[in-house]
Amino acid sequence: MTQTTQATGHLDPDLLNAFIDGELSPTESNGIQQHLADCHPCALRVLSATQLKTATARAARRFAAPPEALARLAAQLRPQESKRTARSYSFRSVAWAGLAAALVLALSLGGWWQAHQANTLSAELLDQHLATLSSGASPEVLSTDRHTVKPWFQGKLPFSFNLPDVLPADTTLKGGNLAYLNGQPAALLLFTIHKHEVSVFLTQRSGSPIATPLPGTRSGFSIHSATTHDLRIVAVSDVNPADLDLLVSAIEQTQSPR
Amino acid sequence: MSSDTTSASFEQLALPLLPSLYSHAFWLCRNHAEAEDLVQETLSKALRAFDSFQTGTNFKAWVFRILRNTFLTSRTGIAASRTVFLEDHPDLLGTTDAGPTPEDHLISLNNQAAVNQALDQLHPPLREVLLLCDVEELKYKDIALVLDVPIGTVMSRISRARRTLHQLLQPQRGESL
Ligand SMILES: [Zn+2]
């Protein structure tokens, strides 16, 4: 027993840790268990230390990886996507390309368009959408200034839109790009809310036969849509749905009243 | 072996570790964008060094060691390492622990917010060793490999880290005595 206890006859702190961390041999563990059976203070210490270990793990797991970050990293591991060209992209471009890949994955897993617009958003358009995000690298227009972003789209799209004067708290405009959604040219606006990336697609409502609201959540992503007289707004992100709603509402309300 | 075989098995080994690598990277950098960059660079380094990985040894420990070394040579890491990561402050990392008194057991663990806060406050090298032990569930010998320290140092840091958490979670009563 002298090996498993300190001079006081109780468990040495290092030994107690080794015990709860499963570092001891069966013989050593048995010796400790015998002591614990007879020693209330040490049994309490072991219980307390075990609880602390569990609580520490729980506290540490608060910062889980955002799904789109994991998707980007997973894409990096796939041989065909870890080619040298991929490395030459700027970090942001890889990020946005990965976001697109994550979206496609999330959306295809959820199959939301199969339910609502089975044939309208074809694989070809999806590819176009992906290509827009990945080949063009960073957003075509990279700016946090709505006075820069909005005019950039003029002449590139058959419709126009407004951007809110004031965005919800901790929401930042990052830039914009052209995209295709549901077979239509779309303005893709990139935002961050609490550092989560958000894609907002604006398309012309008249050209879109489908007006059914999209489902709220798929595979960890929230999908929110709204329609104005002229526009359909679809936002996708892994940020919490309430914050995403605030952004969609802000964009919706800033469009010209019907 | 062909490079295809190499990358396939590297992917197989690394893919399940992405959430852990990211989470640990976040704790090192305390920033999401930097954490992702760090994991990205770690994966790229690990793939290049994969030939030197010895089959049968712990891949997780091997890649966490690369993560840590990559962090320490990053801008954030260099800034942090001068003060906290490389120097072993004897007062912070030493083994001068007295055994806990019975009062030390009476901490409130039903308050997860308090535990979260205590972990945030913990000196980074102490937090690091606890994360490797309690969250990543690495064995002491693998933690020693990640941190590049003797196993005895791992044990004393774990001991010190838990003792500090206990103290941080104590009611303020101790100070008024
Ligand atoms: Zn005892």
Short mmCIF file of C-alpha atoms and ligand atoms in Angstrom, two decimals:
data_model
loop_
_atom_site.label_atom_id
_atom_site.label_comp_id
_atom_site.label_asym_id
_atom_site.label_seq_id
_atom_site.Cartn_x
_atom_site.Cartn_y
_atom_site.Cartn_z
CA MET A 1 0.00 0.00 0.00
CA THR A 2 2.93 2.38 0.51
CA GLN A 3 3.19 2.66 -3.25
CA THR A 4 -0.34 3.89 -3.69
CA THR A 5 -0.62 6.27 -0.78
CA GLN A 6 1.34 9.19 0.54
CA ALA A 7 2.81 9.57 3.99
CA THR A 8 -0.55 10.51 5.45
CA GLY A 9 -1.94 7.17 4.38
CA HIS A 10 -4.25 8.86 1.84
CA LEU A 11 -4.09 9.08 -1.91
CA ASP A 12 -1.33 11.21 -3.29
CA PRO A 13 -2.78 13.86 -5.72
CA ASP A 14 -0.76 12.55 -8.67
CA LEU A 15 -1.96 9.05 -7.97
CA LEU A 16 -5.54 10.18 -7.66
CA ASN A 17 -5.26 11.85 -11.06
CA ALA A 18 -3.62 8.81 -12.61
CA PHE A 19 -6.45 6.73 -11.16
CA ILE A 20 -9.29 8.81 -12.62
CA ASP A 21 -7.41 9.18 -15.92
CA GLY A 22 -7.15 5.41 -16.28
CA GLU A 23 -3.37 5.44 -16.22
CA LEU A 24 -2.86 2.73 -13.59
CA SER A 25 -2.35 -0.96 -13.97
CA PRO A 26 -5.19 -3.22 -12.80
CA THR A 27 -3.16 -4.12 -9.69
CA GLU A 28 -2.61 -0.48 -8.80
CA SER A 29 -6.27 0.35 -9.42
CA ASN A 30 -7.36 -2.51 -7.18
CA GLY A 31 -5.14 -1.21 -4.40
CA ILE A 32 -6.77 2.21 -4.67
CA GLN A 33 -10.26 0.82 -4.78
CA GLN A 34 -9.58 -1.04 -1.57
CA HIS A 35 -8.49 2.18 0.08
CA LEU A 36 -11.55 4.03 -1.25
CA ALA A 37 -13.86 1.41 0.19
CA ASP A 38 -12.57 2.24 3.67
CA CYS A 39 -11.74 5.94 3.37
CA HIS A 40 -14.62 8.34 2.98
CA PRO A 41 -12.50 11.52 2.46
CA CYS A 42 -10.53 9.92 -0.38
CA ALA A 43 -13.69 8.49 -1.96
CA LEU A 44 -15.11 12.01 -1.89
CA ARG A 45 -11.98 13.41 -3.50
CA VAL A 46 -12.17 10.83 -6.27
CA LEU A 47 -15.81 11.61 -6.87
CA SER A 48 -15.14 15.32 -6.92
CA ALA A 49 -12.17 14.93 -9.26
CA THR A 50 -14.20 12.77 -11.61
CA GLN A 51 -16.96 15.36 -11.71
CA LEU A 52 -14.43 18.09 -12.37
CA LYS A 53 -12.96 16.08 -15.23
CA THR A 54 -16.41 15.70 -16.79
CA ALA A 55 -17.25 19.36 -16.27
CA THR A 56 -13.92 20.40 -17.81
CA ALA A 57 -14.63 18.36 -20.90
CA ARG A 58 -18.09 19.88 -21.15
CA ALA A 59 -16.70 23.40 -20.74
CA ALA A 60 -14.08 22.78 -23.42
CA ARG A 61 -16.59 21.47 -25.92
CA ARG A 62 -18.41 24.80 -26.02
CA PHE A 63 -16.34 25.82 -29.02
CA ALA A 64 -17.26 23.23 -31.57
CA ALA A 65 -16.15 23.76 -35.13
CA PRO A 66 -18.71 25.46 -37.37
CA PRO A 67 -20.01 22.93 -39.92
CA GLU A 68 -18.76 24.96 -42.88
CA ALA A 69 -15.25 25.12 -41.40
CA LEU A 70 -15.26 21.35 -41.05
CA ALA A 71 -16.50 20.99 -44.60
CA ARG A 72 -13.64 23.15 -45.87
CA LEU A 73 -11.08 21.19 -43.89
CA ALA A 74 -12.54 17.89 -45.02
CA ALA A 75 -12.36 19.11 -48.60
CA GLN A 76 -8.69 19.89 -48.08
CA LEU A 77 -8.10 16.24 -47.16
CA ARG A 78 -9.60 14.91 -50.35
CA PRO A 79 -6.76 14.29 -52.79
CA GLN A 80 -8.43 15.83 -55.84
CA GLU A 81 -9.11 19.03 -53.96
CA SER A 82 -5.73 19.41 -52.33
CA LYS A 83 -4.00 20.11 -55.61
CA ARG A 84 -1.53 22.90 -55.83
CA THR A 85 -4.07 25.22 -57.42
CA ALA A 86 -6.21 25.01 -54.35
CA ARG A 87 -3.34 26.21 -52.23
CA SER A 88 -2.84 29.25 -54.39
CA TYR A 89 -6.26 30.61 -53.52
CA SER A 90 -6.41 33.16 -50.83
CA PHE A 91 -7.76 31.97 -47.52
CA ARG A 92 -11.03 33.77 -48.03
CA SER A 93 -11.59 32.27 -51.42
CA VAL A 94 -11.04 28.80 -50.07
CA ALA A 95 -13.42 29.67 -47.31
CA TRP A 96 -16.18 30.78 -49.61
CA ALA A 97 -15.66 27.91 -51.98
CA GLY A 98 -15.87 25.56 -49.05
CA LEU A 99 -18.99 27.24 -47.84
CA ALA A 100 -20.55 26.60 -51.20
CA ALA A 101 -19.51 22.97 -51.01
CA ALA A 102 -20.94 22.71 -47.53
CA LEU A 103 -24.16 24.26 -48.69
CA VAL A 104 -24.50 21.86 -51.55
CA LEU A 105 -23.86 19.02 -49.18
CA ALA A 106 -26.30 20.32 -46.60
CA LEU A 107 -28.93 21.05 -49.17
CA SER A 108 -28.60 17.75 -50.97
CA LEU A 109 -28.71 15.89 -47.68
CA GLY A 110 -31.79 17.79 -46.70
CA GLY A 111 -33.22 17.48 -50.13
CA TRP A 112 -35.29 20.56 -49.62
CA TRP A 113 -35.53 21.44 -53.22
CA GLN A 114 -36.60 17.94 -54.07
CA ALA A 115 -39.67 18.59 -52.00
CA HIS A 116 -40.38 22.02 -53.38
CA GLN A 117 -38.75 22.58 -56.68
CA ALA A 118 -37.62 19.21 -57.82
CA ASN A 119 -36.77 20.05 -61.38
CA THR A 120 -36.10 23.71 -61.29
CA LEU A 121 -32.74 23.80 -59.65
CA SER A 122 -30.82 21.44 -61.85
CA ALA A 123 -27.44 19.98 -61.17
CA GLU A 124 -26.08 22.10 -63.96
CA LEU A 125 -27.14 25.30 -62.30
CA LEU A 126 -25.82 24.04 -59.06
CA ASP A 127 -22.48 23.52 -60.71
CA GLN A 128 -22.64 27.03 -62.05
CA HIS A 129 -23.39 28.26 -58.60
CA LEU A 130 -20.41 26.37 -57.20
CA ALA A 131 -18.18 27.56 -59.99
CA THR A 132 -19.14 31.13 -59.29
CA LEU A 133 -18.00 30.78 -55.74
CA SER A 134 -14.93 28.65 -56.16
CA SER A 135 -13.33 29.79 -59.40
CA GLY A 136 -13.79 33.48 -58.88
CA ALA A 137 -12.03 33.07 -55.59
CA SER A 138 -12.96 35.82 -53.19
CA PRO A 139 -16.22 37.67 -53.65
CA GLU A 140 -16.07 39.61 -56.90
CA VAL A 141 -16.80 42.72 -55.03
CA LEU A 142 -15.10 42.66 -51.68
CA SER A 143 -16.36 45.47 -49.58
CA THR A 144 -18.16 46.20 -46.38
CA ASP A 145 -19.61 49.36 -47.90
CA ARG A 146 -23.11 48.97 -49.30
CA HIS A 147 -22.42 52.00 -51.52
CA THR A 148 -19.71 49.96 -53.22
CA VAL A 149 -21.48 46.61 -53.25
CA LYS A 150 -24.84 47.69 -54.59
CA PRO A 151 -23.64 49.61 -57.68
CA TRP A 152 -21.35 46.72 -58.59
CA PHE A 153 -24.41 44.63 -59.44
CA GLN A 154 -25.93 47.27 -61.69
CA GLY A 155 -26.03 46.15 -65.29
CA LYS A 156 -25.07 42.62 -64.27
CA LEU A 157 -28.52 41.63 -63.12
CA PRO A 158 -31.96 42.16 -64.62
CA PHE A 159 -33.23 43.63 -61.37
CA SER A 160 -32.08 45.92 -58.63
CA PHE A 161 -32.32 45.84 -54.89
CA ASN A 162 -31.54 47.92 -51.83
CA LEU A 163 -29.23 47.21 -48.97
CA PRO A 164 -30.16 48.24 -45.43
CA ASP A 165 -28.67 51.44 -44.04
CA VAL A 166 -28.20 49.77 -40.73
CA LEU A 167 -27.49 46.09 -40.25
CA PRO A 168 -28.44 44.11 -37.12
CA ALA A 169 -25.91 43.92 -34.30
CA ASP A 170 -22.60 42.21 -35.08
CA THR A 171 -23.64 41.70 -38.69
CA THR A 172 -21.15 42.72 -41.35
CA LEU A 173 -21.41 42.90 -45.11
CA LYS A 174 -18.38 41.18 -46.64
CA GLY A 175 -19.02 41.44 -50.30
CA GLY A 176 -21.06 40.17 -53.19
CA ASN A 177 -20.98 37.95 -56.19
CA LEU A 178 -23.11 36.80 -59.05
CA ALA A 179 -24.76 33.44 -58.64
CA TYR A 180 -27.47 31.26 -60.07
CA LEU A 181 -30.27 29.98 -58.00
CA ASN A 182 -33.31 28.18 -59.21
CA GLY A 183 -32.25 28.81 -62.76
CA GLN A 184 -32.10 32.53 -62.30
CA PRO A 185 -29.33 35.04 -62.01
CA ALA A 186 -28.99 35.99 -58.42
CA ALA A 187 -27.17 38.52 -56.37
CA LEU A 188 -25.18 36.69 -53.76
CA LEU A 189 -24.44 38.82 -50.73
CA LEU A 190 -21.95 37.59 -48.21
CA PHE A 191 -22.30 38.62 -44.60
CA THR A 192 -20.98 37.51 -41.29
CA ILE A 193 -23.08 37.38 -38.16
CA HIS A 194 -21.07 36.73 -35.01
CA LYS A 195 -18.31 35.48 -37.32
CA HIS A 196 -20.60 32.93 -38.95
CA GLU A 197 -20.68 33.20 -42.70
CA VAL A 198 -24.02 33.94 -44.26
CA SER A 199 -25.00 33.74 -47.91
CA VAL A 200 -27.99 35.75 -49.02
CA PHE A 201 -29.38 35.13 -52.50
CA LEU A 202 -31.61 37.71 -54.10
CA THR A 203 -33.53 36.68 -57.19
CA GLN A 204 -36.30 38.19 -59.22
CA ARG A 205 -39.61 37.00 -57.97
CA SER A 206 -41.50 37.24 -61.25
CA GLY A 207 -39.36 34.62 -62.91
CA SER A 208 -39.77 32.13 -60.13
CA PRO A 209 -42.84 29.96 -60.20
CA ILE A 210 -42.35 28.68 -56.67
CA ALA A 211 -43.39 30.74 -53.71
CA THR A 212 -43.41 28.07 -51.04
CA PRO A 213 -41.34 29.02 -48.02
CA LEU A 214 -38.26 26.88 -47.61
CA PRO A 215 -37.75 24.72 -44.53
CA GLY A 216 -36.12 26.34 -41.55
CA THR A 217 -33.22 24.07 -40.76
CA ARG A 218 -31.29 21.41 -42.60
CA SER A 219 -28.14 19.63 -41.46
CA GLY A 220 -27.19 22.37 -39.05
CA PHE A 221 -27.85 25.18 -41.51
CA SER A 222 -30.72 27.57 -41.21
CA ILE A 223 -32.44 28.52 -44.41
CA HIS A 224 -34.67 31.57 -44.26
CA SER A 225 -36.57 33.09 -47.08
CA ALA A 226 -38.75 36.08 -47.59
CA THR A 227 -40.43 37.64 -50.58
CA THR A 228 -41.10 41.22 -51.44
CA HIS A 229 -43.12 42.48 -54.35
CA ASP A 230 -40.20 42.01 -56.71
CA LEU A 231 -37.68 39.87 -54.98
CA ARG A 232 -37.15 36.56 -53.36
CA ILE A 233 -34.60 36.53 -50.55
CA VAL A 234 -33.02 33.30 -49.39
CA ALA A 235 -30.41 33.28 -46.62
CA VAL A 236 -28.34 30.31 -45.55
CA SER A 237 -26.03 30.07 -42.56
CA ASP A 238 -25.18 28.07 -39.51
CA VAL A 239 -25.71 31.10 -37.30
CA ASN A 240 -28.61 30.89 -34.91
CA PRO A 241 -31.96 31.22 -36.70
CA ALA A 242 -33.09 34.29 -34.76
CA ASP A 243 -30.06 36.31 -35.90
CA LEU A 244 -30.50 35.11 -39.45
CA ASP A 245 -34.13 36.23 -39.31
CA LEU A 246 -33.08 39.71 -38.24
CA LEU A 247 -30.85 40.05 -41.28
CA VAL A 248 -33.50 38.72 -43.66
CA SER A 249 -36.07 41.10 -42.18
CA ALA A 250 -33.69 44.03 -42.48
CA ILE A 251 -33.10 43.26 -46.16
CA GLU A 252 -36.77 42.65 -46.77
CA GLN A 253 -37.83 45.91 -45.20
CA THR A 254 -35.36 48.00 -47.11
CA GLN A 255 -36.74 47.01 -50.52
CA SER A 256 -39.05 49.53 -52.12
CA PRO A 257 -42.61 49.21 -50.88
CA ARG A 258 -45.02 47.76 -53.35
CA MET B 1 4.42 3.02 -51.18
CA SER B 2 2.54 5.00 -53.79
CA SER B 3 1.48 8.51 -52.97
CA ASP B 4 -2.16 7.54 -53.51
CA THR B 5 -1.99 4.99 -50.76
CA THR B 6 -0.30 7.53 -48.55
CA SER B 7 -2.92 10.20 -49.01
CA ALA B 8 -5.82 7.78 -48.75
CA SER B 9 -4.72 6.47 -45.41
CA PHE B 10 -3.79 9.95 -44.24
CA GLU B 11 -7.29 11.10 -45.07
CA GLN B 12 -8.76 8.11 -43.25
CA LEU B 13 -6.74 8.89 -40.16
CA ALA B 14 -7.17 12.66 -40.21
CA LEU B 15 -10.83 13.01 -41.13
CA PRO B 16 -12.28 11.78 -37.82
CA LEU B 17 -9.91 14.12 -35.96
CA LEU B 18 -11.04 17.35 -37.63
CA PRO B 19 -13.53 18.38 -34.94
CA SER B 20 -10.93 17.73 -32.22
CA LEU B 21 -8.16 19.51 -34.09
CA TYR B 22 -10.38 22.50 -34.71
CA SER B 23 -11.60 22.70 -31.16
CA HIS B 24 -8.09 22.41 -29.76
CA ALA B 25 -6.83 24.98 -32.25
CA PHE B 26 -9.58 27.32 -31.15
CA TRP B 27 -8.44 27.02 -27.54
CA LEU B 28 -4.89 27.83 -28.58
CA CYS B 29 -5.80 30.81 -30.81
CA ARG B 30 -9.09 31.87 -29.23
CA ASN B 31 -10.25 32.94 -32.67
CA HIS B 32 -12.26 31.01 -35.27
CA ALA B 33 -10.53 32.25 -38.41
CA GLU B 34 -7.10 31.63 -36.94
CA ALA B 35 -8.13 28.21 -35.66
CA GLU B 36 -9.21 27.16 -39.11
CA ASP B 37 -6.00 28.49 -40.67
CA LEU B 38 -4.03 26.64 -38.05
CA VAL B 39 -5.74 23.32 -38.73
CA GLN B 40 -5.38 23.87 -42.46
CA GLU B 41 -1.66 24.41 -42.12
CA THR B 42 -1.35 21.50 -39.71
CA LEU B 43 -3.02 19.14 -42.18
CA SER B 44 -0.81 20.31 -44.96
CA LYS B 45 2.35 19.85 -42.86
CA ALA B 46 1.19 16.50 -41.55
CA LEU B 47 0.48 15.20 -45.03
CA ARG B 48 3.96 16.23 -46.18
CA ALA B 49 5.52 14.61 -43.10
CA PHE B 50 3.29 11.55 -43.18
CA ASP B 51 6.17 9.35 -44.33
CA SER B 52 7.80 9.97 -40.97
CA PHE B 53 4.72 8.82 -39.08
CA GLN B 54 5.35 5.38 -37.65
CA THR B 55 2.48 2.98 -38.07
CA GLY B 56 1.44 1.56 -34.75
CA THR B 57 2.12 4.77 -32.85
CA ASN B 58 -0.61 7.18 -31.92
CA PHE B 59 -1.59 9.23 -34.96
CA LYS B 60 -3.68 11.61 -32.89
CA ALA B 61 -0.74 12.48 -30.65
CA TRP B 62 1.48 12.85 -33.71
CA VAL B 63 -0.86 15.27 -35.46
CA PHE B 64 -1.62 17.20 -32.25
CA ARG B 65 2.10 17.68 -31.82
CA ILE B 66 2.27 19.15 -35.31
CA LEU B 67 -0.71 21.36 -34.49
CA ARG B 68 0.99 22.65 -31.38
CA ASN B 69 4.32 23.27 -33.07
CA THR B 70 2.57 25.02 -35.92
CA PHE B 71 0.77 27.20 -33.42
CA LEU B 72 3.97 28.02 -31.56
CA THR B 73 5.63 29.18 -34.77
CA SER B 74 2.60 31.22 -35.88
CA ARG B 75 2.41 34.93 -35.20
CA THR B 76 -0.10 34.47 -32.42
CA GLY B 77 1.85 31.56 -31.04
CA ILE B 78 5.14 33.38 -31.01
CA ALA B 79 3.59 36.24 -29.11
CA ALA B 80 2.02 33.85 -26.62
CA SER B 81 4.97 31.51 -26.28
CA ARG B 82 7.34 34.20 -25.02
CA THR B 83 5.22 34.65 -22.01
CA VAL B 84 3.31 31.52 -21.34
CA PHE B 85 3.90 28.47 -23.44
CA LEU B 86 7.59 27.77 -23.41
CA GLU B 87 8.83 29.15 -20.14
CA ASP B 88 8.01 26.94 -17.26
CA HIS B 89 7.09 29.40 -14.58
CA PRO B 90 8.12 27.51 -11.47
CA ASP B 91 5.42 29.18 -9.44
CA LEU B 92 2.76 28.23 -11.93
CA LEU B 93 3.89 24.87 -13.17
CA GLY B 94 5.88 23.55 -10.27
CA THR B 95 5.04 20.64 -8.07
CA THR B 96 4.80 22.42 -4.76
CA ASP B 97 1.25 21.22 -4.13
CA ALA B 98 0.23 20.40 -0.67
CA GLY B 99 -2.42 17.74 -0.55
CA PRO B 100 -5.92 19.13 -0.74
CA THR B 101 -7.70 19.86 2.48
CA PRO B 102 -11.17 18.38 2.99
CA GLU B 103 -12.77 21.76 2.20
CA ASP B 104 -11.34 21.56 -1.26
CA HIS B 105 -13.92 18.96 -2.14
CA LEU B 106 -16.82 21.23 -1.54
CA ILE B 107 -16.85 22.90 -4.89
CA SER B 108 -19.95 23.56 -6.82
CA LEU B 109 -19.90 21.69 -10.08
CA ASN B 110 -23.60 22.03 -10.72
CA ASN B 111 -22.84 25.48 -12.05
CA GLN B 112 -21.44 24.79 -15.52
CA ALA B 113 -21.07 28.52 -16.18
CA ALA B 114 -18.61 28.75 -13.29
CA VAL B 115 -16.61 25.84 -14.68
CA ASN B 116 -16.59 27.46 -18.11
CA GLN B 117 -15.27 30.65 -16.59
CA ALA B 118 -12.66 28.83 -14.53
CA LEU B 119 -11.36 27.03 -17.60
CA ASP B 120 -11.16 30.35 -19.45
CA GLN B 121 -9.12 31.81 -16.61
CA LEU B 122 -6.72 28.91 -16.33
CA HIS B 123 -3.12 29.64 -17.29
CA PRO B 124 -2.81 28.46 -20.94
CA PRO B 125 -0.22 25.71 -20.44
CA LEU B 126 -2.28 24.25 -17.62
CA ARG B 127 -5.45 24.46 -19.70
CA GLU B 128 -3.65 22.86 -22.61
CA VAL B 129 -2.65 19.79 -20.65
CA LEU B 130 -6.16 19.38 -19.25
CA LEU B 131 -7.72 19.64 -22.69
CA LEU B 132 -5.40 16.93 -23.99
CA CYS B 133 -6.25 14.74 -21.01
CA ASP B 134 -9.92 15.38 -20.29
CA VAL B 135 -11.23 16.31 -23.72
CA GLU B 136 -8.96 14.54 -26.17
CA GLU B 137 -8.49 11.64 -23.77
CA LEU B 138 -4.86 11.14 -24.65
CA LYS B 139 -2.74 8.96 -22.39
CA TYR B 140 -0.04 10.66 -20.34
CA LYS B 141 2.70 9.21 -22.54
CA ASP B 142 1.01 10.66 -25.63
CA ILE B 143 0.50 14.04 -23.95
CA ALA B 144 4.23 13.98 -23.14
CA LEU B 145 4.87 13.46 -26.85
CA VAL B 146 2.57 16.32 -27.87
CA LEU B 147 4.07 18.75 -25.36
CA ASP B 148 7.61 17.44 -25.71
CA VAL B 149 8.07 17.17 -21.96
CA PRO B 150 8.78 14.23 -19.63
CA ILE B 151 5.79 12.25 -18.40
CA GLY B 152 6.46 13.46 -14.85
CA THR B 153 5.93 17.02 -16.03
CA VAL B 154 2.62 15.98 -17.61
CA MET B 155 1.48 14.54 -14.28
CA SER B 156 2.53 17.56 -12.28
CA ARG B 157 0.82 19.93 -14.71
CA ILE B 158 -2.40 17.95 -14.62
CA SER B 159 -2.27 17.95 -10.87
CA ARG B 160 -1.58 21.68 -10.78
CA ALA B 161 -4.28 22.42 -13.36
CA ARG B 162 -6.98 20.57 -11.46
CA ARG B 163 -5.94 22.09 -8.18
CA THR B 164 -6.15 25.56 -9.73
CA LEU B 165 -9.59 24.80 -11.15
CA HIS B 166 -10.69 23.66 -7.70
CA GLN B 167 -9.42 26.90 -6.23
CA LEU B 168 -11.13 28.99 -8.89
CA LEU B 169 -14.37 27.18 -8.17
CA GLN B 170 -14.15 27.66 -4.43
CA PRO B 171 -16.61 30.01 -2.86
CA GLN B 172 -14.91 33.26 -1.80
CA ARG B 173 -15.06 32.07 1.79
CA GLY B 174 -11.37 31.12 1.69
CA GLU B 175 -10.25 34.71 1.33
CA SER B 176 -12.13 36.01 4.32
CA LEU B 177 -10.56 33.53 6.70
ZN ZN C 1 -7.80 8.15 2.23
#
